[in-house]
Tab-separated table of C-alpha atoms and ligand atoms in Angstrom:
chain	number	residue	atom	x	y	z
Q	7	UNK	CA	-11.060	-10.056	-20.900
Q	8	UNK	CA	-8.266	-9.296	-18.947
Q	9	UNK	CA	-7.062	-8.513	-14.914
Q	10	UNK	CA	-3.825	-8.564	-14.000
Q	11	UNK	CA	-4.121	-7.410	-9.928
Q	12	UNK	CA	-0.693	-6.409	-8.118
Q	13	UNK	CA	-0.378	-7.054	-4.113
Q	14	UNK	CA	2.120	-6.527	-1.328
Q	15	UNK	CA	2.715	-10.090	0.800
Q	16	UNK	CA	4.233	-8.282	3.624
Q	17	UNK	CA	4.443	-5.086	5.530
Q	18	UNK	CA	4.371	-2.941	2.732
Q	19	UNK	CA	6.879	-1.061	0.239
Q	20	UNK	CA	7.075	-4.365	-1.502
Q	21	UNK	CA	8.038	-2.097	-4.627
Q	22	UNK	CA	4.583	-2.544	-6.086
Q	23	UNK	CA	4.678	0.846	-7.680
Q	24	UNK	CA	8.317	0.377	-9.794
Q	25	UNK	CA	6.444	-3.504	-9.992
Q	26	UNK	CA	2.824	-1.756	-11.559
Q	27	UNK	CA	4.187	0.734	-13.773
Q	28	UNK	CA	6.766	-2.662	-15.691
Q	29	UNK	CA	3.285	-4.138	-16.688
Q	30	UNK	CA	1.126	0.023	-17.094
Q	31	UNK	CA	2.581	-1.199	-21.055
Q	32	UNK	CA	0.310	-4.122	-21.829
Q	33	UNK	CA	-2.387	-2.793	-19.505
Q	34	UNK	CA	-4.932	-0.286	-20.380
Q	35	UNK	CA	-5.931	1.069	-17.531
Q	36	UNK	CA	-4.761	1.380	-13.424
Q	37	UNK	CA	-6.740	1.428	-11.182
Q	38	UNK	CA	-6.041	2.083	-6.779
Q	39	UNK	CA	-8.908	-0.307	-5.177
Q	40	UNK	CA	-7.882	1.231	-1.824
Q	41	UNK	CA	-6.324	3.308	1.295
Q	42	UNK	CA	-5.138	6.395	0.327
Q	43	UNK	CA	-1.838	8.565	1.219
Q	44	UNK	CA	-1.118	6.857	3.651
Q	45	UNK	CA	0.878	4.741	0.512
Q	46	UNK	CA	4.033	5.626	-0.848
Q	47	UNK	CA	4.896	4.119	-4.283
Q	48	UNK	CA	8.616	4.977	-5.904
Q	49	UNK	CA	8.637	4.766	-9.693
Q	50	UNK	CA	11.619	5.471	-12.114
Q	51	UNK	CA	9.837	6.677	-15.322
Q	52	UNK	CA	11.772	8.053	-18.060
Q	53	UNK	CA	14.930	8.317	-15.859
Q	54	UNK	CA	12.753	10.830	-14.230
Q	55	UNK	CA	11.581	9.662	-9.599
Q	56	UNK	CA	7.220	9.805	-8.210
Q	57	UNK	CA	6.948	9.360	-4.925
Q	58	UNK	CA	3.071	8.429	-5.626
Q	59	UNK	CA	0.838	8.011	-2.791
Q	60	UNK	CA	-2.459	8.569	-3.990
Q	61	UNK	CA	-2.013	8.121	-7.603
Q	62	UNK	CA	-1.772	5.320	-9.698
Q	63	UNK	CA	1.626	4.374	-11.501
Q	64	UNK	CA	-0.229	4.328	-14.924
Q	65	UNK	CA	-0.778	8.648	-14.422
Q	66	UNK	CA	2.780	8.358	-15.929
Q	67	UNK	CA	1.153	6.892	-18.729
Q	68	UNK	CA	-0.619	9.284	-21.428
Q	69	UNK	CA	-1.737	5.958	-23.029
Q	70	UNK	CA	-3.360	5.322	-19.576
Q	71	UNK	CA	-6.771	5.800	-18.082
Q	72	UNK	CA	-6.176	5.750	-14.103
Q	73	UNK	CA	-8.641	5.528	-11.771
Q	74	UNK	CA	-9.023	5.742	-8.227
Q	75	UNK	CA	-12.638	2.557	-7.287
Q	76	UNK	CA	-14.889	2.890	-4.347
Q	77	UNK	CA	-12.536	1.033	-1.537
Q	78	UNK	CA	-9.608	3.808	-1.928
Q	79	UNK	CA	-10.601	7.404	1.076
Q	80	UNK	CA	-9.611	9.993	-0.450
Q	81	UNK	CA	-8.073	14.012	1.588
Q	82	UNK	CA	-9.189	16.140	-2.211
Q	83	UNK	CA	-5.749	18.791	-0.649
Q	84	UNK	CA	-3.537	16.226	-1.172
Q	85	UNK	CA	-5.416	14.351	-4.320
Q	86	UNK	CA	-4.738	16.813	-5.691
Q	87	UNK	CA	-2.180	18.482	-4.393
Q	88	UNK	CA	-0.753	15.254	-5.857
Q	89	UNK	CA	-2.642	16.217	-9.742
Q	90	UNK	CA	-0.462	19.765	-9.816
Q	91	UNK	CA	2.650	18.332	-9.529
Q	92	UNK	CA	2.212	15.225	-11.764
Q	93	UNK	CA	0.778	17.599	-13.971
Q	94	UNK	CA	3.847	19.676	-13.940
Q	95	UNK	CA	5.926	16.555	-15.014
Q	96	UNK	CA	4.093	14.492	-17.116
Q	97	UNK	CA	1.285	17.438	-18.344
Q	98	UNK	CA	-2.574	17.494	-18.324
Q	99	UNK	CA	-4.134	13.620	-17.186
Q	100	UNK	CA	-7.514	15.622	-17.877
Q	101	UNK	CA	-9.360	12.602	-19.504
Q	102	UNK	CA	-7.675	9.481	-18.004
Q	103	UNK	CA	-8.159	10.119	-14.494
Q	104	UNK	CA	-11.631	8.586	-12.798
Q	105	UNK	CA	-12.755	9.126	-8.727
Q	106	UNK	CA	-15.542	6.916	-7.723
Q	107	UNK	CA	-18.897	8.697	-6.845
Q	108	UNK	CA	-19.086	5.679	-3.561
Q	109	UNK	CA	-14.735	6.810	-2.348
Q	110	UNK	CA	-15.198	8.418	0.666
Q	111	UNK	CA	-13.422	11.336	1.442
Q	112	UNK	CA	-11.043	12.061	4.289
Q	113	UNK	CA	-12.059	15.735	6.169
Q	114	UNK	CA	-9.560	17.634	8.334
Q	115	UNK	CA	-11.746	16.326	11.405
Q	116	UNK	CA	-10.198	13.164	10.569
Q	117	UNK	CA	-7.034	13.914	11.431
Q	118	UNK	CA	-7.817	15.528	14.885
Q	119	UNK	CA	-9.000	11.968	16.089
Q	120	UNK	CA	-6.380	9.749	14.543
Q	121	UNK	CA	-4.064	12.343	16.886
Q	122	UNK	CA	-6.001	12.561	20.153
Q	123	UNK	CA	-6.212	8.457	19.607
Q	124	UNK	CA	-2.012	7.824	18.947
Q	125	UNK	CA	-1.313	10.449	22.242
Q	126	UNK	CA	-3.141	8.946	23.549
Q	127	UNK	CA	-2.295	4.817	23.320
Q	128	UNK	CA	1.044	6.994	24.097
Q	129	UNK	CA	3.402	3.801	24.334
Q	130	UNK	CA	0.890	1.183	22.477
Q	131	UNK	CA	0.231	3.667	19.642
Q	132	UNK	CA	0.174	1.798	16.375
Q	133	UNK	CA	2.783	4.837	14.654
Q	134	UNK	CA	-0.301	5.280	11.653
Q	135	UNK	CA	0.984	7.737	9.568
Q	136	UNK	CA	-1.462	9.850	9.865
Q	137	UNK	CA	-3.342	10.522	7.238
Q	138	UNK	CA	-7.152	9.744	8.824
Q	139	UNK	CA	-7.289	7.507	6.793
Q	140	UNK	CA	-7.964	4.649	10.102
Q	141	UNK	CA	-10.831	7.317	11.130
Q	142	UNK	CA	-11.736	8.221	7.942
Q	143	UNK	CA	-12.264	3.899	6.968
Q	144	UNK	CA	-14.237	4.670	10.326
Q	145	UNK	CA	-16.593	6.688	9.527
Q	146	UNK	CA	-17.912	4.294	6.639
Q	147	UNK	CA	-18.017	0.953	9.329
Q	148	UNK	CA	-20.285	2.849	11.578
Q	149	UNK	CA	-21.894	4.604	9.138
Q	150	UNK	CA	-23.707	7.819	10.823
Q	151	UNK	CA	-20.904	10.524	10.712
Q	152	UNK	CA	-19.531	8.956	6.464
Q	153	UNK	CA	-19.492	11.426	3.901
Q	154	UNK	CA	-18.619	10.526	0.451
Q	155	UNK	CA	-17.068	12.447	-3.229
Q	156	UNK	CA	-20.598	12.094	-4.508
Q	157	UNK	CA	-22.635	13.306	-1.378
Q	158	UNK	CA	-20.421	17.075	-2.491
Q	159	UNK	CA	-22.506	17.431	-4.795
Q	160	UNK	CA	-25.641	17.905	-2.993
Q	161	UNK	CA	-24.556	20.793	-1.518
Q	162	UNK	CA	-27.550	21.917	1.447
Q	163	UNK	CA	-27.278	18.136	2.212
Q	164	UNK	CA	-23.675	18.100	2.064
Q	165	UNK	CA	-23.919	21.343	4.616
Q	166	UNK	CA	-26.443	20.175	7.697
Q	167	UNK	CA	-24.511	16.598	7.030
Q	168	UNK	CA	-20.980	18.605	8.006
Q	169	UNK	CA	-22.829	20.347	10.464
Q	170	UNK	CA	-24.021	17.109	12.549
Q	171	UNK	CA	-20.718	15.625	12.599
Q	172	UNK	CA	-18.425	18.371	13.202
Q	173	UNK	CA	-20.530	18.899	16.196
Q	174	UNK	CA	-20.227	15.083	17.247
Q	175	UNK	CA	-16.340	15.309	16.457
Q	176	UNK	CA	-16.313	18.388	18.671
Q	177	UNK	CA	-17.830	16.508	22.319
Q	178	UNK	CA	-16.700	13.779	21.749
Q	179	UNK	CA	-13.049	15.009	20.864
Q	180	UNK	CA	-12.877	17.977	23.483
Q	181	UNK	CA	-13.591	15.275	26.245
Q	182	UNK	CA	-10.835	13.833	25.885
Q	183	UNK	CA	-8.688	16.109	24.215
Q	184	UNK	CA	-9.460	20.003	25.762
Q	185	UNK	CA	-6.935	21.464	23.765
Q	186	UNK	CA	-8.652	19.822	20.332
Q	187	UNK	CA	-9.297	22.433	17.103
Q	188	UNK	CA	-11.758	22.167	15.161
Q	189	UNK	CA	-12.449	24.524	11.700
Q	190	UNK	CA	-16.273	25.172	12.427
Q	191	UNK	CA	-19.218	23.600	10.143
Q	192	UNK	CA	-19.078	26.171	7.482
Q	193	UNK	CA	-15.023	27.009	6.666
Q	194	UNK	CA	-14.462	23.099	5.451
Q	195	UNK	CA	-17.927	23.328	3.741
Q	196	UNK	CA	-16.678	26.378	1.685
Q	197	UNK	CA	-13.093	24.718	1.483
Q	198	UNK	CA	-14.488	21.177	0.154
Q	199	UNK	CA	-16.646	23.222	-1.497
Q	200	UNK	CA	-13.950	24.443	-3.559
Q	201	UNK	CA	-12.249	20.545	-4.130
Q	202	UNK	CA	-15.036	18.940	-4.992
Q	203	UNK	CA	-15.262	22.093	-7.967
Q	204	UNK	CA	-11.978	21.238	-8.684
Q	205	UNK	CA	-12.438	17.137	-8.894
Q	206	UNK	CA	-15.404	17.532	-10.141
Q	207	UNK	CA	-14.733	16.145	-14.430
Q	208	UNK	CA	-12.471	13.354	-12.308
Q	209	UNK	CA	-15.840	12.022	-10.695
Q	210	UNK	CA	-18.269	8.991	-12.106
Q	211	UNK	CA	-19.986	5.784	-11.832
Q	212	UNK	CA	-16.185	3.831	-12.012
Q	213	UNK	CA	-17.508	0.236	-11.465
Q	214	UNK	CA	-19.583	0.848	-14.658
Q	215	UNK	CA	-16.845	2.551	-16.060
Q	216	UNK	CA	-14.488	-0.591	-15.056
Q	217	UNK	CA	-17.537	-3.574	-15.755
Q	218	UNK	CA	-17.629	-1.529	-19.592
Q	219	UNK	CA	-13.384	-1.865	-20.678
Q	220	UNK	CA	-14.426	-5.100	-19.922
Q	221	UNK	CA	-16.675	-6.113	-21.599
Q	222	UNK	CA	-15.328	-3.876	-24.066
Q	223	UNK	CA	-12.010	-6.493	-23.863
Q	224	UNK	CA	-9.756	-3.509	-22.567
Q	225	UNK	CA	-6.952	-5.150	-19.942
Q	226	UNK	CA	-7.519	-3.894	-16.072
Q	227	UNK	CA	-4.480	-3.669	-13.849
Q	228	UNK	CA	-5.112	-3.377	-9.718
Q	229	UNK	CA	-2.414	-1.526	-7.957
Q	230	UNK	CA	-2.573	-3.409	-4.263
Q	231	UNK	CA	-1.166	-0.652	-1.951
Q	232	UNK	CA	0.241	-1.603	2.600
Q	233	UNK	CA	0.592	-5.490	1.975
Q	234	UNK	CA	-1.579	-8.216	3.088
Q	235	UNK	CA	0.120	-8.239	6.859
Q	236	UNK	CA	-1.214	-4.784	7.125
Q	237	UNK	CA	-4.757	-5.629	6.147
Q	238	UNK	CA	-8.048	-5.550	9.434
Q	239	UNK	CA	-8.446	-8.928	8.980
Q	240	UNK	CA	-5.231	-11.075	8.022
Q	241	UNK	CA	-2.272	-8.560	9.208
Q	242	UNK	CA	-1.080	-8.044	12.633
Q	243	UNK	CA	-4.046	-6.905	13.941
Q	244	UNK	CA	-4.918	-3.691	15.539
Q	245	UNK	CA	-1.230	-2.861	13.433
Q	246	UNK	CA	-2.408	-2.877	10.972
Q	247	UNK	CA	-3.694	-0.611	8.825
Q	248	UNK	CA	-8.100	-0.226	8.214
Q	249	UNK	CA	-8.526	-1.957	4.971
Q	250	UNK	CA	-8.841	-5.326	3.234
Q	251	UNK	CA	-4.503	-4.396	1.871
Q	252	UNK	CA	-4.450	-8.164	1.137
Q	253	UNK	CA	-6.292	-9.435	-2.195
Q	254	UNK	CA	-9.210	-10.068	-0.943
Q	255	UNK	CA	-9.820	-6.076	-0.739
Q	256	UNK	CA	-9.714	-6.702	-5.152
Q	257	UNK	CA	-13.122	-7.725	-5.306
Q	258	UNK	CA	-14.779	-5.207	-2.236
Q	259	UNK	CA	-11.975	-1.732	-2.263
Q	260	UNK	CA	-13.134	-1.900	-7.316
Q	261	UNK	CA	-16.588	-3.768	-7.717
Q	262	UNK	CA	-14.574	-5.893	-10.108
Q	263	UNK	CA	-15.293	-9.514	-8.713
Q	264	UNK	CA	-12.018	-11.272	-8.454
Q	265	UNK	CA	-13.696	-14.253	-11.108
Q	266	UNK	CA	-13.058	-12.205	-13.747
Q	267	UNK	CA	-9.022	-11.361	-12.356
Q	268	UNK	CA	-6.738	-13.982	-13.967
Q	269	UNK	CA	-3.509	-13.147	-12.398
Q	270	UNK	CA	-2.217	-12.979	-8.907
Q	271	UNK	CA	0.936	-11.816	-8.844
Q	272	UNK	CA	2.095	-10.950	-5.259
Q	273	UNK	CA	5.135	-8.591	-4.355
Q	274	UNK	CA	8.373	-9.825	-2.147
Q	275	UNK	CA	10.788	-8.272	-0.404
Q	276	UNK	CA	14.530	-10.115	-0.134
Q	277	UNK	CA	13.788	-9.708	3.130
Q	278	UNK	CA	11.276	-8.044	5.289
Q	279	UNK	CA	10.528	-4.315	6.394
Q	280	UNK	CA	7.828	-2.477	8.595
Q	281	UNK	CA	7.002	1.110	9.449
Q	282	UNK	CA	5.298	1.851	12.588
Q	283	UNK	CA	4.660	-0.395	15.550
Q	284	UNK	CA	3.712	-3.664	16.097
Q	285	UNK	CA	5.348	-7.398	15.909
Q	286	UNK	CA	8.001	-7.779	13.735
Q	287	UNK	CA	9.936	-11.788	14.942
Q	288	UNK	CA	12.951	-11.668	12.239
Q	289	UNK	CA	13.557	-8.475	13.347
Q	290	UNK	CA	17.087	-6.979	13.358
Q	291	UNK	CA	18.231	-4.627	14.936
Q	292	UNK	CA	21.858	-5.174	14.926
Q	293	UNK	CA	24.203	-3.742	12.126
Q	294	UNK	CA	22.828	-5.921	10.111
Q	295	UNK	CA	19.479	-4.239	10.341
Q	296	UNK	CA	21.622	-0.675	9.690
Q	297	UNK	CA	23.419	-2.328	6.435
Q	298	UNK	CA	19.446	-3.933	4.685
Q	299	UNK	CA	18.541	0.439	5.761
Q	300	UNK	CA	20.943	1.443	4.175
Q	301	UNK	CA	21.949	-0.530	0.964
Q	302	UNK	CA	18.043	-0.790	0.511
Q	303	UNK	CA	17.376	2.922	0.716
Q	304	UNK	CA	14.851	1.807	3.622
Q	305	UNK	CA	13.010	5.473	5.053
Q	306	UNK	CA	9.447	5.851	4.468
Q	307	UNK	CA	8.083	7.068	1.520
Q	308	UNK	CA	5.459	8.495	3.042
Q	309	UNK	CA	7.135	10.076	6.380
Q	310	UNK	CA	11.065	9.823	6.391
Q	311	UNK	CA	10.781	7.507	9.401
Q	312	UNK	CA	12.910	4.851	9.397
Q	313	UNK	CA	11.817	1.342	8.187
Q	314	UNK	CA	12.565	-1.594	10.544
Q	315	UNK	CA	14.240	-4.247	8.583
Q	316	UNK	CA	14.989	-7.920	8.958
Q	317	UNK	CA	15.267	-11.069	6.895
Q	318	UNK	CA	12.778	-13.019	5.091
Q	319	UNK	CA	9.845	-14.804	7.203
Q	320	UNK	CA	8.376	-17.406	4.243
Q	321	UNK	CA	5.724	-18.219	7.568
Q	322	UNK	CA	4.658	-14.587	7.465
Q	323	UNK	CA	4.966	-14.010	3.801
Q	324	UNK	CA	3.723	-17.086	2.840
Q	325	UNK	CA	0.081	-16.174	4.882
Q	326	UNK	CA	0.350	-13.304	2.682
Q	327	UNK	CA	-0.026	-14.794	-0.024
Q	328	UNK	CA	-2.482	-17.426	0.915
Q	329	UNK	CA	-4.874	-14.996	1.996
Q	330	UNK	CA	-4.751	-13.251	-1.289
Q	331	UNK	CA	-4.072	-16.202	-3.664
Q	332	UNK	CA	-2.081	-15.537	-5.547
Q	333	UNK	CA	-0.213	-17.321	-8.719
Q	334	UNK	CA	2.934	-16.106	-8.434
Q	335	UNK	CA	5.913	-14.287	-6.798
Q	336	UNK	CA	7.735	-10.810	-8.072
Q	337	UNK	CA	10.961	-10.890	-5.581
Q	338	UNK	CA	11.894	-7.462	-5.278
Q	339	UNK	CA	14.763	-5.277	-4.682
Q	340	UNK	CA	17.074	-8.943	-4.363
Q	341	UNK	CA	20.674	-6.636	-5.085
Q	342	UNK	CA	20.454	-4.846	-1.124
Q	343	UNK	CA	21.400	-8.831	0.603
Q	344	UNK	CA	24.603	-8.219	-3.064
Q	345	UNK	CA	26.655	-8.007	0.316
Q	346	UNK	CA	26.378	-9.870	2.954
Q	347	UNK	CA	28.096	-12.899	4.478
Q	348	UNK	CA	24.998	-14.930	5.404
Q	349	UNK	CA	21.915	-14.444	4.696
Q	350	UNK	CA	19.333	-16.005	6.776
Q	351	UNK	CA	15.652	-17.403	5.977
Q	352	UNK	CA	12.549	-17.891	8.406
Q	353	UNK	CA	10.615	-20.687	7.559
Q	354	UNK	CA	9.387	-21.767	11.311
Q	355	UNK	CA	8.360	-20.106	14.161
Q	356	UNK	CA	9.207	-21.886	17.687
Q	357	UNK	CA	6.586	-20.766	19.807
Q	358	UNK	CA	5.670	-21.842	23.417
Q	359	UNK	CA	8.203	-25.220	22.458
Q	360	UNK	CA	6.063	-25.627	19.281
Q	361	UNK	CA	7.858	-25.328	15.792
Q	362	UNK	CA	5.222	-23.760	13.760
Q	363	UNK	CA	4.208	-22.846	10.306
Q	364	UNK	CA	0.643	-21.412	10.456
Q	365	UNK	CA	1.278	-17.436	10.942
Q	366	UNK	CA	-0.449	-17.024	14.214
Q	367	UNK	CA	-3.539	-14.824	15.002
Q	368	UNK	CA	-2.480	-13.712	18.309
Q	369	UNK	CA	-0.527	-10.374	18.185
Q	370	UNK	CA	1.261	-11.556	21.819
Q	371	UNK	CA	1.959	-14.704	20.273
Q	372	UNK	CA	3.195	-13.867	16.993
Q	373	UNK	CA	5.614	-11.912	19.200
Q	374	UNK	CA	6.727	-14.530	21.305
Q	375	UNK	CA	7.102	-16.796	17.947
Q	376	UNK	CA	10.997	-17.540	17.733
Q	377	UNK	CA	12.240	-17.257	13.985
Q	378	UNK	CA	13.741	-20.997	13.018
Q	379	UNK	CA	16.191	-20.390	10.253
Q	380	UNK	CA	18.090	-21.406	7.269
Q	381	UNK	CA	21.928	-20.079	7.286
Q	382	UNK	CA	22.644	-19.851	2.558
Q	383	UNK	CA	25.611	-18.175	1.793
Q	384	UNK	CA	25.821	-14.851	0.445
Q	385	UNK	CA	27.199	-14.539	-3.096
Q	386	UNK	CA	29.029	-11.496	-1.735
Q	387	UNK	CA	28.887	-9.476	-6.248
Q	388	UNK	CA	27.308	-6.929	-7.722
Q	389	UNK	CA	24.074	-8.164	-9.110
Q	390	UNK	CA	22.070	-5.241	-11.056
Q	391	UNK	CA	23.480	-5.593	-13.699
Q	392	UNK	CA	22.194	-8.905	-14.170
Q	393	UNK	CA	18.809	-9.682	-16.565
Q	394	UNK	CA	19.002	-13.611	-17.110
Q	395	UNK	CA	17.929	-15.831	-14.244
Q	396	UNK	CA	21.638	-18.257	-15.498
Q	397	UNK	CA	23.634	-14.670	-14.758
Q	398	UNK	CA	22.478	-14.526	-11.564
Q	399	UNK	CA	25.466	-16.228	-8.876
Q	400	UNK	CA	24.084	-19.421	-7.972
Q	401	UNK	CA	23.879	-18.249	-3.896
Q	402	UNK	CA	21.411	-15.816	-5.402
Q	403	UNK	CA	20.123	-18.336	-7.325
Q	404	UNK	CA	19.313	-21.386	-4.813
Q	405	UNK	CA	18.150	-17.960	-2.529
Q	406	UNK	CA	15.522	-17.706	-4.669
Q	407	UNK	CA	14.715	-20.975	-5.515
Q	408	UNK	CA	15.024	-21.513	-1.537
Q	409	UNK	CA	11.826	-18.537	-1.551
Q	410	UNK	CA	9.632	-20.531	-3.591
Q	411	UNK	CA	9.955	-23.813	-2.305
Q	412	UNK	CA	8.779	-21.868	0.737
Q	413	UNK	CA	6.439	-19.838	-0.714
Q	414	UNK	CA	4.717	-22.743	-2.834
Q	415	UNK	CA	3.883	-20.241	-5.684
Q	416	UNK	CA	6.567	-20.192	-8.586
Q	417	UNK	CA	8.740	-16.331	-8.452
Q	418	UNK	CA	8.986	-15.425	-11.957
Q	419	UNK	CA	10.200	-12.205	-11.802
Q	420	UNK	CA	12.923	-10.975	-9.538
Q	421	UNK	CA	13.888	-7.304	-9.418
Q	422	UNK	CA	17.801	-5.747	-8.760
Q	423	UNK	CA	17.318	-2.051	-8.890
Q	424	UNK	CA	14.838	0.545	-9.048
Q	425	UNK	CA	14.837	0.804	-12.990
Q	426	UNK	CA	12.782	-0.604	-15.053
Q	427	UNK	CA	15.176	-2.407	-17.245
Q	428	UNK	CA	16.864	-4.123	-13.682
Q	429	UNK	CA	13.963	-7.033	-13.498
Q	430	UNK	CA	14.949	-10.491	-14.636
Q	431	UNK	CA	12.127	-12.577	-15.982
Q	432	UNK	CA	12.065	-15.847	-15.278
Q	433	UNK	CA	10.458	-18.588	-17.588
U	504	GDP	P1	5.766	-0.128	-2.633
U	504	GDP	O1	5.460	0.593	-2.021
U	504	GDP	O2	5.496	-0.999	-1.970
U	504	GDP	O3	5.829	0.903	-4.268
U	504	GDP	O4	7.509	0.239	-2.742
U	504	GDP	P2	8.405	1.866	-1.757
U	504	GDP	O5	7.951	2.051	-3.164
U	504	GDP	O6	7.970	2.820	-0.805
U	504	GDP	O7	9.903	1.787	-1.912
U	504	GDP	C1	10.545	0.890	-2.369
U	504	GDP	C2	11.056	1.168	-2.558
U	504	GDP	O8	12.906	0.272	-3.791
U	504	GDP	C3	12.216	2.357	-3.457
U	504	GDP	O9	11.913	3.270	-3.508
U	504	GDP	C4	12.303	1.371	-4.668
U	504	GDP	O10	12.394	2.093	-6.351
U	504	GDP	C5	12.735	0.997	-4.815
U	504	GDP	N1	13.233	-0.747	-5.571
U	504	GDP	C6	12.621	-1.158	-5.767
U	504	GDP	N2	12.777	-2.503	-6.909
U	504	GDP	C7	13.760	-2.467	-6.106
U	504	GDP	C8	15.664	-3.037	-6.401
U	504	GDP	O11	15.017	-4.810	-6.995
U	504	GDP	N3	15.995	-3.101	-5.687
U	504	GDP	C9	17.011	-1.945	-5.507
U	504	GDP	N4	17.693	-0.971	-5.035
U	504	GDP	N5	15.406	-1.401	-4.927
U	504	GDP	C10	14.368	-0.916	-5.414
U	505	IMO	P1	2.756	1.388	0.804
U	505	IMO	O1	1.710	1.428	-0.671
U	505	IMO	C1	3.878	0.436	4.718
U	505	IMO	C2	1.675	1.968	7.904
U	505	IMO	C3	1.705	2.452	9.271
U	505	IMO	C4	1.573	1.438	10.503
U	505	IMO	C5	-0.169	1.228	10.063
U	505	IMO	C6	-1.342	1.510	9.889
U	505	IMO	O2	3.567	1.998	0.121
U	505	IMO	O3	3.160	-0.291	1.080
U	505	IMO	P2	-2.575	4.273	8.806
U	505	IMO	O4	-1.895	5.194	8.157
U	505	IMO	O5	-2.545	3.456	6.931
U	505	IMO	O6	-3.401	3.765	9.202
U	505	IMO	O7	-1.880	3.578	9.672
U	505	IMO	O8	0.681	1.050	8.000
U	505	IMO	N1	1.465	1.942	6.368
U	505	IMO	C7	2.678	1.753	5.655
U	505	IMO	N2	3.455	0.564	5.492
U	505	IMO	N3	3.343	1.039	3.613
U	505	IMO	C8	1.941	1.143	3.241
U	505	IMO	O9	2.112	1.996	2.374
U	505	IMO	C9	1.567	1.693	4.603
U	505	IMO	N4	0.195	2.318	4.586
U	505	IMO	C10	-0.028	2.400	6.340
U	505	IMO	O10	2.845	2.534	8.836
U	505	IMO	O11	1.920	0.824	10.652
U	506	MG	MG1	5.423	2.633	-0.040
């Protein structure tokens, strides 16, 4: 029995897709257990680039079964479009793709709700991906308006439920925004019944499946989405996503106990990025920030928005590692720093004159945190072709050592480029 979890420890986009793909060869099943098509995981596979959103990275590998577990929120239209596009390039996924009947469904009213809510907030908007993720999770937690994948296979109940929910939503939407628009319940019903038919072969009780596979000694890889600092309980609330995107979410989202997971791998970038609004103490609004953005191609996979860039924040990232319970770290995108004269790491914050290494719970405190930096000389060498730790320039090794010390867990893998081969194993 073996299970590994890959968790982003910052604000997402840490290169989880690359790491999951790299580990896929040693696993039989890859599981997405949270989020939805707000995620964008870029994977280089067989020399081609794939931008995966709802699909687990295992979908590219014909030997592997991919699972969307109960904690995922599924937009069936987006799911089928992504599946069609991947099947065109990689062949049929039949028999190796499973969707939980417990997963919640994203409907057109979720996107409309998000549009209204983000518009109302104006300058205080969260800056979400506008995929209806938050409103769908809100309905899940609120229960009365929630619809799960399994509900679509009881058409009479499904139609009734949709009629009630659409009427309720429309009343509220119109009160907030007279321009609000929604398809009728029967339009949604007709459309979603077609999706339900196409999804039928994939829908199953994925918890039962995963437990059977664990008993049969199959190796399971859990693919995190978003990152620990976007976790709804532990992140920079309310500028977070609507699910447990730190390590805490693996169990609740998948139905597999964390006691069955032997390895929790945290993925961190060698610097920090963030998409959307919210506090970011080490953000660089200068030429260095622009240099990192251009060199790292830091533009959102899902929305194309430029990512905000800054120095590595060891206070925030070590906190992300602690709440996630990771036992090792993969340090990605180290090559992006190749050309810098000096590199900074935030090793503590100063808040109201006090030094702290605790990550504050309130965004007002995070917003006034002044980073206390350790400045290190840059290595000014192209490391994209390096394949061993000893092959790294001493200054780059020092940087990795500083991150290891501050994270308090070993860096066991270093990524120096998007390709699989551009990886250094540190044992
Ligand atoms: P994810 O959401 O965590 O899977 O990460 P994204 O795919 O959104 O963003 C990571 C980006 O960095 C992708 O475009 C990857 O192809 C790319 N990438 C991954 N590892 C490296 C690396 O070590 N160096 C460089 N330069 N790019 C990388
Ligand atoms: P991956 O899996 C980076 C951010 C959004 C926004 C906030 C809430 O590729 O790392 P949401 O649409 O989830 O309600 O938006 O969370 N966000 C991400 N940022 N990477 C992601 O996923 C993200 N998924 C959501 O930008 O700030
Ligand atoms: Mg991403």
